[in-house]
PDB file of C-alpha atoms in Angstrom:
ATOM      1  CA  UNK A   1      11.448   2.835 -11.125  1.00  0.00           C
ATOM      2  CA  UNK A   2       8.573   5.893 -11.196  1.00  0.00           C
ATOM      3  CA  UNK A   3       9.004   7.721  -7.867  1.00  0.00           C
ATOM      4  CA  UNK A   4       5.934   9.301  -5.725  1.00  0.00           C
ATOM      5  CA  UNK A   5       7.606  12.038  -3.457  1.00  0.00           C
ATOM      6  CA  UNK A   6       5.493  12.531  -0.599  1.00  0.00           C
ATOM      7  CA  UNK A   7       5.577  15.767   1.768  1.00  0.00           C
ATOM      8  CA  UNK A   8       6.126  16.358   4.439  1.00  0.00           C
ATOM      9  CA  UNK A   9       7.544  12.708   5.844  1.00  0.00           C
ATOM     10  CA  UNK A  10       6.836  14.402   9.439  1.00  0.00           C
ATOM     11  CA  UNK A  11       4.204  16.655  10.827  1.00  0.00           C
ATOM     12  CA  UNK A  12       3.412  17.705  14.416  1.00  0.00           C
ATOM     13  CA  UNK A  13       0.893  19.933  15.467  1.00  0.00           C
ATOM     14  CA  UNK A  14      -1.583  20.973  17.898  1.00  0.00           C
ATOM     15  CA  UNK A  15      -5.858  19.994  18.091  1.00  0.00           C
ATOM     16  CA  UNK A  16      -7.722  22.116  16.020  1.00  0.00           C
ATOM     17  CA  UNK A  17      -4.720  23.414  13.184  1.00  0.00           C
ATOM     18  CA  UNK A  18      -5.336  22.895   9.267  1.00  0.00           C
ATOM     19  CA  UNK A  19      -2.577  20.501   7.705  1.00  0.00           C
ATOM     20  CA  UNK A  20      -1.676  19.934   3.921  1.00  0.00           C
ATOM     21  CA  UNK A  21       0.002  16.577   2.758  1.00  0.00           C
ATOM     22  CA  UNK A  22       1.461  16.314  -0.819  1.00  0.00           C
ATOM     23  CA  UNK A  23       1.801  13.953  -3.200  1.00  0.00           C
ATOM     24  CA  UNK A  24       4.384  14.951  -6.250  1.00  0.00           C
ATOM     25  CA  UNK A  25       5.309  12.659  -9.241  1.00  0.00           C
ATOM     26  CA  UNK A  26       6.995  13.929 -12.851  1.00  0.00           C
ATOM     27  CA  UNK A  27       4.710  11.001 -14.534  1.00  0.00           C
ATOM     28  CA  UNK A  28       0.823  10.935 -15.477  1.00  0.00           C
ATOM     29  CA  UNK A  29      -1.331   8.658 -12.980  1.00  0.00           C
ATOM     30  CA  UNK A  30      -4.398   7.120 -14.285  1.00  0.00           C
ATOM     31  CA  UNK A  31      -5.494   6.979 -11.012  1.00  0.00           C
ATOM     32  CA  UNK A  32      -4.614   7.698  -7.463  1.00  0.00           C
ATOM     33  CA  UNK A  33      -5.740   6.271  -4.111  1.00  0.00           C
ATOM     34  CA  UNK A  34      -4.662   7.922  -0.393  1.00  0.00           C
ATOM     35  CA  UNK A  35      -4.710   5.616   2.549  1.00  0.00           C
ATOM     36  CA  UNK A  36      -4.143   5.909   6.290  1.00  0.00           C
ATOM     37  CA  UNK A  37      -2.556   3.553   8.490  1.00  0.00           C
ATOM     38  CA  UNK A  38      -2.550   3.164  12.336  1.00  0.00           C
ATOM     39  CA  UNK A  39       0.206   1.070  14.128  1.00  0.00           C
ATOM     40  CA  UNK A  40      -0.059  -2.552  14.243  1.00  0.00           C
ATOM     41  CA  UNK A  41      -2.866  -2.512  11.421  1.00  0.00           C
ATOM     42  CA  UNK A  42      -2.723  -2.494   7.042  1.00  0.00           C
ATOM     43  CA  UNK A  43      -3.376   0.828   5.206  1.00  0.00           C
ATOM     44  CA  UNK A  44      -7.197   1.269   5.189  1.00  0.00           C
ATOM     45  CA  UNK A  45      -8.518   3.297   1.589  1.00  0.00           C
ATOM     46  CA  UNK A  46      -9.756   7.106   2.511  1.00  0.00           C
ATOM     47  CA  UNK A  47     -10.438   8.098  -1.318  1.00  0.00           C
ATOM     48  CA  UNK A  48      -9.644   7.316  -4.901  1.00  0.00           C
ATOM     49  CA  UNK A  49      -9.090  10.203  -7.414  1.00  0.00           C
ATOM     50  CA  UNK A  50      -9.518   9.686 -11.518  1.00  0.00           C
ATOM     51  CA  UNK A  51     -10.301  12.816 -13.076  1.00  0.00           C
ATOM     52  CA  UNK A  52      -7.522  16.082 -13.348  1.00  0.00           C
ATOM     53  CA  UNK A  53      -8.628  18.563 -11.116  1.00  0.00           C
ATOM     54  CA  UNK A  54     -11.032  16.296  -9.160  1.00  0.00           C
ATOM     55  CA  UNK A  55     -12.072  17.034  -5.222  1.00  0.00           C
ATOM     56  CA  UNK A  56     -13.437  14.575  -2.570  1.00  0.00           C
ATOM     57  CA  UNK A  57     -14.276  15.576   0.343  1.00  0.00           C
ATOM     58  CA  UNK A  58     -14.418  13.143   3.534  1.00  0.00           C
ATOM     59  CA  UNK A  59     -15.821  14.898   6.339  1.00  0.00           C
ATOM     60  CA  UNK A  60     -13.053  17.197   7.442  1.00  0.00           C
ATOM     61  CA  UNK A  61      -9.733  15.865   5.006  1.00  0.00           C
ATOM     62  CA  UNK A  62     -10.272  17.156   0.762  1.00  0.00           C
ATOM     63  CA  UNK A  63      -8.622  15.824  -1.124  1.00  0.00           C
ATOM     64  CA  UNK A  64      -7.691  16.871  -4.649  1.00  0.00           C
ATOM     65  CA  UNK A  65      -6.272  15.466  -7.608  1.00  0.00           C
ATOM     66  CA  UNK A  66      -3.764  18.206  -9.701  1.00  0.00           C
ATOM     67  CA  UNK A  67      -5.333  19.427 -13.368  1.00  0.00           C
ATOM     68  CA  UNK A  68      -2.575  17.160 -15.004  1.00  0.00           C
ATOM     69  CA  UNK A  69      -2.479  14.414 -13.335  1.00  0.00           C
ATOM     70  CA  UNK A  70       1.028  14.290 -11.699  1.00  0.00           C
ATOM     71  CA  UNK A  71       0.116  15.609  -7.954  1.00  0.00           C
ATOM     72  CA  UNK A  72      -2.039  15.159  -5.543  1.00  0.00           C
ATOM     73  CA  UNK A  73      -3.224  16.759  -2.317  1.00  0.00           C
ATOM     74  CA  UNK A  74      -4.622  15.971   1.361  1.00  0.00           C
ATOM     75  CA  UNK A  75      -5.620  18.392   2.998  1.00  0.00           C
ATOM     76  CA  UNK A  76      -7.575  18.217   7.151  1.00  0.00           C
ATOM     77  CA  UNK A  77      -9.219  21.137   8.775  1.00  0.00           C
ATOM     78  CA  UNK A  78      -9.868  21.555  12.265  1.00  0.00           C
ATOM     79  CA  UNK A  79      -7.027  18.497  13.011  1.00  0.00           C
ATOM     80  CA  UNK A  80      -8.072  16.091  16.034  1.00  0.00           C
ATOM     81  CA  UNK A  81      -6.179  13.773  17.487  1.00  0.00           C
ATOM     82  CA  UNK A  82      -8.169  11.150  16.304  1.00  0.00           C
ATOM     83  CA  UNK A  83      -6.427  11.910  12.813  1.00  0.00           C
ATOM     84  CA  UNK A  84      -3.186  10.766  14.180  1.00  0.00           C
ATOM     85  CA  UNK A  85      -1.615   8.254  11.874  1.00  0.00           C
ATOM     86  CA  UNK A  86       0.493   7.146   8.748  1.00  0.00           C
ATOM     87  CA  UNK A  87      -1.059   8.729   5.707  1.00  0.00           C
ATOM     88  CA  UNK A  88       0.014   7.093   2.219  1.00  0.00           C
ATOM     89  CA  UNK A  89      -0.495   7.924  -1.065  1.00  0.00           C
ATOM     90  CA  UNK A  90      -0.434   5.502  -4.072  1.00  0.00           C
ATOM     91  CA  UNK A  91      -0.580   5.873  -7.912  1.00  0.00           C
ATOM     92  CA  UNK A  92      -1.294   3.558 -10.940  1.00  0.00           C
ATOM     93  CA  UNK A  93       0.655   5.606 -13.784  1.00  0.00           C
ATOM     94  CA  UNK A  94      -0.958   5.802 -16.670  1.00  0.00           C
ATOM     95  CA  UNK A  95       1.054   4.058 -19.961  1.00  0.00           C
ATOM     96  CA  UNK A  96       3.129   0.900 -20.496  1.00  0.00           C
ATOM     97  CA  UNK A  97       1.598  -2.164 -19.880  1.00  0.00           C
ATOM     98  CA  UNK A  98       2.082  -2.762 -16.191  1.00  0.00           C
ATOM     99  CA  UNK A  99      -1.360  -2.212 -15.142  1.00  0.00           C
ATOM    100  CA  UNK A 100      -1.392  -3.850 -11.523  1.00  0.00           C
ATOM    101  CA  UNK A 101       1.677  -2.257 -10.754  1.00  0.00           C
ATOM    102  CA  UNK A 102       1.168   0.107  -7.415  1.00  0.00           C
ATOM    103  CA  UNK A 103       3.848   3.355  -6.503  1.00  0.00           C
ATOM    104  CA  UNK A 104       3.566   4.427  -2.710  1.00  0.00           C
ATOM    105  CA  UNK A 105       4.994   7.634  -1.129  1.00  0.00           C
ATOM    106  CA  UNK A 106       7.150   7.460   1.510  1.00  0.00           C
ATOM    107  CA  UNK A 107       4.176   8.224   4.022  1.00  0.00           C
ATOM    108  CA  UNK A 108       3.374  10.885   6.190  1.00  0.00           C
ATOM    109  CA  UNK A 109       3.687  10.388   9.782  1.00  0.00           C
ATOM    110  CA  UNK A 110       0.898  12.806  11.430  1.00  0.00           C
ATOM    111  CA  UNK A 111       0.692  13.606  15.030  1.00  0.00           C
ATOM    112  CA  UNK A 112      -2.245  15.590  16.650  1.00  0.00           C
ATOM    113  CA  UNK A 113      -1.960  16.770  19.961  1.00  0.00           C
ATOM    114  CA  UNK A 114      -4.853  17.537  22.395  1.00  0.00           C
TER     115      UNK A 114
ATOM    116  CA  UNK B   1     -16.523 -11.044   6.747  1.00  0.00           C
ATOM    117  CA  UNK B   2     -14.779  -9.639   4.060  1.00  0.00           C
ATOM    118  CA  UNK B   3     -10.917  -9.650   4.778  1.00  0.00           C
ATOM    119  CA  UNK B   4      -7.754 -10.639   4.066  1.00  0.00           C
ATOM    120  CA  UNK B   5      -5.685 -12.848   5.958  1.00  0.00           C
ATOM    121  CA  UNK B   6      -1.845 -13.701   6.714  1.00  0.00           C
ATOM    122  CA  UNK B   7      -0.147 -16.582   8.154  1.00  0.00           C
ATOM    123  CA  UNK B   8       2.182 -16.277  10.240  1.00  0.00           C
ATOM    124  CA  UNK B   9       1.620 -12.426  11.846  1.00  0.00           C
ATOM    125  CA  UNK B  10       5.118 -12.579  13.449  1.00  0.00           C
ATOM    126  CA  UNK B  11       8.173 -15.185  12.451  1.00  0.00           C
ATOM    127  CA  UNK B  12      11.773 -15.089  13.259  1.00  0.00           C
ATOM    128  CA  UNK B  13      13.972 -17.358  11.163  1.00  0.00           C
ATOM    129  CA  UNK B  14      17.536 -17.620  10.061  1.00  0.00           C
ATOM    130  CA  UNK B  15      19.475 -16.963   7.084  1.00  0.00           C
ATOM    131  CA  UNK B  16      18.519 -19.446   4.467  1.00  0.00           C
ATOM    132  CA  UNK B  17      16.244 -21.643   5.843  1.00  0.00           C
ATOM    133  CA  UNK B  18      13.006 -21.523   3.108  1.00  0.00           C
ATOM    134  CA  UNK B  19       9.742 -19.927   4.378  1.00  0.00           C
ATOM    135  CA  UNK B  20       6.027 -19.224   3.043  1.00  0.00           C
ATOM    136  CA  UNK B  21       4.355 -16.536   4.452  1.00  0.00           C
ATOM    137  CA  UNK B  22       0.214 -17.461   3.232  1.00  0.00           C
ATOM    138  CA  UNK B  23      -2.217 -14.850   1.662  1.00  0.00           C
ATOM    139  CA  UNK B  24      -6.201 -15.948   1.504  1.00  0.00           C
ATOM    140  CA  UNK B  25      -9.137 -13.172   0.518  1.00  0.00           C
ATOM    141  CA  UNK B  26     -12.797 -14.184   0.439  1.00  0.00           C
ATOM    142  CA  UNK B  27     -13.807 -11.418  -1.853  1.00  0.00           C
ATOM    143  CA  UNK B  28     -13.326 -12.953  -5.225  1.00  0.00           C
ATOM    144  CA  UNK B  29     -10.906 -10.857  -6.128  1.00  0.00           C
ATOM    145  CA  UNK B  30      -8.880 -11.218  -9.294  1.00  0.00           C
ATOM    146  CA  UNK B  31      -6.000  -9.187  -8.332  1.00  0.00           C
ATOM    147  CA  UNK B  32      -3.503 -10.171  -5.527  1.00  0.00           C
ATOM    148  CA  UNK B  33      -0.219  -8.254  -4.497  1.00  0.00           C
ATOM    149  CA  UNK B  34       1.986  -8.078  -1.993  1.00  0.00           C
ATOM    150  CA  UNK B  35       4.455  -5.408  -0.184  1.00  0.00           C
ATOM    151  CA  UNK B  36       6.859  -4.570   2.248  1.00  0.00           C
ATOM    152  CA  UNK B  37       7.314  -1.494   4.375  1.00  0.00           C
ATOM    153  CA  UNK B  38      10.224  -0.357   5.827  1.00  0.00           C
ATOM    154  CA  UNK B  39      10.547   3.269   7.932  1.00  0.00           C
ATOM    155  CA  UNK B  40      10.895   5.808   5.214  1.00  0.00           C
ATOM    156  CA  UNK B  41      10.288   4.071   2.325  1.00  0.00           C
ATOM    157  CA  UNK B  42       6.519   3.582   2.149  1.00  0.00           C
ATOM    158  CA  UNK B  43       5.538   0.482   0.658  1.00  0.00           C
ATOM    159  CA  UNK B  44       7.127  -1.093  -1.951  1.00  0.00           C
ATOM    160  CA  UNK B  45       5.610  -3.701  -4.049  1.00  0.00           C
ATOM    161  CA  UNK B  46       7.379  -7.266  -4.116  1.00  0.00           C
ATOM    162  CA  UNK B  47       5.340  -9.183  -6.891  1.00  0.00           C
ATOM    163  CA  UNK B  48       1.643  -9.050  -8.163  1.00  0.00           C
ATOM    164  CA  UNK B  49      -1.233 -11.152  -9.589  1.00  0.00           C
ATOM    165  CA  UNK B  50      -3.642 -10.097 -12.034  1.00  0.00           C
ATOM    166  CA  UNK B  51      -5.281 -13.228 -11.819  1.00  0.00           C
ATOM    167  CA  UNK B  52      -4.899 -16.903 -11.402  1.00  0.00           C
ATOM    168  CA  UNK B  53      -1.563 -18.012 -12.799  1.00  0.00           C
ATOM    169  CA  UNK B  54      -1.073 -14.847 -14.182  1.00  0.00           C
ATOM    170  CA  UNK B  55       1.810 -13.051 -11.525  1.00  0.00           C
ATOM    171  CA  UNK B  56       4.523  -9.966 -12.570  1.00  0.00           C
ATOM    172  CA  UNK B  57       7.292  -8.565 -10.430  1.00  0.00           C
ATOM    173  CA  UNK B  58       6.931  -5.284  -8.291  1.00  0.00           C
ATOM    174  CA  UNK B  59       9.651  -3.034  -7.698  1.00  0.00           C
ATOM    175  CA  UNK B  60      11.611  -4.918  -5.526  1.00  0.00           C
ATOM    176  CA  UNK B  61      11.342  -8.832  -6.179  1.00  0.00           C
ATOM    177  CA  UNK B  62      14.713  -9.972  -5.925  1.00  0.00           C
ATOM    178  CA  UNK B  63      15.297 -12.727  -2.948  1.00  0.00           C
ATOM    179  CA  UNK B  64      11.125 -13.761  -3.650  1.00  0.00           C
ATOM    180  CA  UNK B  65       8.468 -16.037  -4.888  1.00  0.00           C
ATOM    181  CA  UNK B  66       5.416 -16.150  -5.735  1.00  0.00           C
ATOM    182  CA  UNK B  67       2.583 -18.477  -7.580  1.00  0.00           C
ATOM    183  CA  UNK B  68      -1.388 -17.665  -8.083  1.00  0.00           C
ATOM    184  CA  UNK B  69      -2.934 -21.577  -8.163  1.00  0.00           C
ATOM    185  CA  UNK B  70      -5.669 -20.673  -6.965  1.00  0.00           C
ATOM    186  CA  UNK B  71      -8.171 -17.301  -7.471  1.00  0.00           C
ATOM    187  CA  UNK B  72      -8.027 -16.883  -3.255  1.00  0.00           C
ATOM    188  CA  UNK B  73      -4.843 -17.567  -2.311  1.00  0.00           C
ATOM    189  CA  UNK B  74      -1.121 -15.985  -2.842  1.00  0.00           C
ATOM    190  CA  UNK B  75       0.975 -17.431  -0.935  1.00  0.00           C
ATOM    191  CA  UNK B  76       5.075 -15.067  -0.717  1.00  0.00           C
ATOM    192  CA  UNK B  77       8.122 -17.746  -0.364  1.00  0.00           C
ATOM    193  CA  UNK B  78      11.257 -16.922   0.680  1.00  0.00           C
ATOM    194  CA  UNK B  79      13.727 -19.478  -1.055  1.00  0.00           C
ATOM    195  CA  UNK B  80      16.583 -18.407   1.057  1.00  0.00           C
ATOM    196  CA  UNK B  81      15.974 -15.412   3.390  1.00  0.00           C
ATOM    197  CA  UNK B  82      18.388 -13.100   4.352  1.00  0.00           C
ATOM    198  CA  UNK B  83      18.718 -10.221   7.102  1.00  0.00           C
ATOM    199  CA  UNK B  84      17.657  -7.665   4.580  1.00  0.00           C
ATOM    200  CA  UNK B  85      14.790  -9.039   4.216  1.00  0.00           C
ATOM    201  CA  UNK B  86      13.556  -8.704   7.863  1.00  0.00           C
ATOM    202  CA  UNK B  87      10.501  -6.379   7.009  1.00  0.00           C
ATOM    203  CA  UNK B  88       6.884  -5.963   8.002  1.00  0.00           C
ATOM    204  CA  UNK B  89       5.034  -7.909   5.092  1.00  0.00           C
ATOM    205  CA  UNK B  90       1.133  -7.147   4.020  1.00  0.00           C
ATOM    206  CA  UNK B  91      -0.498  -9.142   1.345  1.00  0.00           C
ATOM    207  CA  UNK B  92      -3.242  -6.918  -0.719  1.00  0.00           C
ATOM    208  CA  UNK B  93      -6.761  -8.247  -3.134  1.00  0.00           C
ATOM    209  CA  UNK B  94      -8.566  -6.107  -4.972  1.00  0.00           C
ATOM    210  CA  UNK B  95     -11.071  -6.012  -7.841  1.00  0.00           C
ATOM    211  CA  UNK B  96      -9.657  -4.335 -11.254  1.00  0.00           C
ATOM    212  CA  UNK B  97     -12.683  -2.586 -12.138  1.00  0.00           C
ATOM    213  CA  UNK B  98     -12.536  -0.386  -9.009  1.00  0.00           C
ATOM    214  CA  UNK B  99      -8.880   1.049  -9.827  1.00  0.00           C
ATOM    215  CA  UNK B 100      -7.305  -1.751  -7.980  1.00  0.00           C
ATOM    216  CA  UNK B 101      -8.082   0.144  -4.444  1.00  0.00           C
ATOM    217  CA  UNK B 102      -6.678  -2.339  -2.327  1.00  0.00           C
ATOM    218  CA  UNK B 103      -7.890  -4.195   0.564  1.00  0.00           C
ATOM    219  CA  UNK B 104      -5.031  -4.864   2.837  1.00  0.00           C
ATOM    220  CA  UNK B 105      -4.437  -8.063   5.519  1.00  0.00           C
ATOM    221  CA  UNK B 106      -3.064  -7.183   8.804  1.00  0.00           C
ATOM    222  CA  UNK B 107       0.808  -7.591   7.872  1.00  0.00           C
ATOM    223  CA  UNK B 108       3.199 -10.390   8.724  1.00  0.00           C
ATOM    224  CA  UNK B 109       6.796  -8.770  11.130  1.00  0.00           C
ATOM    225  CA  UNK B 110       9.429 -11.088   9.575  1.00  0.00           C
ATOM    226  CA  UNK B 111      12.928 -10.978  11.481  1.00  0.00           C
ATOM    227  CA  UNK B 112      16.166 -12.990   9.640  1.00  0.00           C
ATOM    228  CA  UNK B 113      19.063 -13.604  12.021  1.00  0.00           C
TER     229      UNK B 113
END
């Protein structure tokens, strides 16, 4: 089994702070998606990334996309509490012939305080 | 609407007695899958469909079923549940041209005595 280590599983700050979330895997993805989750609901899609080295931005969270392939990063500015929620990442490695089959991180649990 | 849908969205049950948990999604989409989440390990993918009576295993697809009749529906069947499979449950469609982003139901909280 390919493991996605996700970091940090935690993270607690205050309204208005900057927050990075990785994304770390020793195998190529041929694509990876981030999603957020809020209690009592699915994982809703925030971005998809293809290309090495590629950036999306959504409003206030980039995310990028590592020049190999094998990492990935979320990053928010200006955090609001509104943010608060499970943040997932999920890869498709690229290779064999399992094509449908999905890796997820363990999730990041983010909390924003007013 | 576009969504995907799960039947039941809470069930409590006892070792070994059989139960289906349904999966519908009104987006014609060719690829079905479905999960379970547990705190700290993410999601981890039980079986998946690439497209009608075409269905692989996940990471973790011992204890489960699965069968793609039909493009809409997949339903997850538990042959003979037990208490490590109490889990929260969420069925997933999405297209395969779009990098399989997935389009998740609202998740099904199954508890095995």
């Amino acid at each position: 089994t390919q493991l996605l280590e996700q970091s940090p599983q935690f993270l607690s700050i205050q309204e208005g702070e900057n927050l990075t979330v990785y994304c770390n895997s020793s195998s190529v993805f041929s694509s990876l998606q981030w999603y957020r989750q809020e209690p009592g609901e699915g994982p809703v899609l925030l971005v998809t990334v293809v290309t090495g080295g590629e950036v999306k931005k959504l409003k206030r969270l980039t995310f990028q996309f590592g020049d190999a392939r094998k990492d990935s990063s979320l990053h928010i500015t200006a955090a609001q509490p509104g943010d608060t929620g499970l943040y997932l990442c999920a890869g498709r490695y690229a290779g064999g012939t399992s094509y449908g089959k999905l890796t997820f991180g363990q999730g990041t649990i983010l909390t924003v305080h007013p | 609407e576009a969504q995907v849908t799960q039947n039941p969205r809470y069930l409590i049950t006892v070792t070994g007695k059989k139960l289906t948990v349904t999966c519908s999604q009104n987006m014609n989409h060719e690829y079905m899958s479905w999960y379970r989440q547990d705190p700290g390990l993410g999601l981890r993918q039980i079986y998946y469909s690439m497209n009608v009576e075409v269905t692989d295993k996940g990471d973790v697809p011992e204890g489960y079923k699965v069968s793609r009749k039909e493009k809409r529906n997949f339903p997850l069947i538990l042959e003979s549940p037990s208490p490590n499979q109490t889990s929260l449950y969420f069925c997933a469609s999405s297209l395969r041209t779009q990098n399989y982003e997935q389009y998740f139901g609202p998740g099904t909280r199954l508890t095995v005595t």
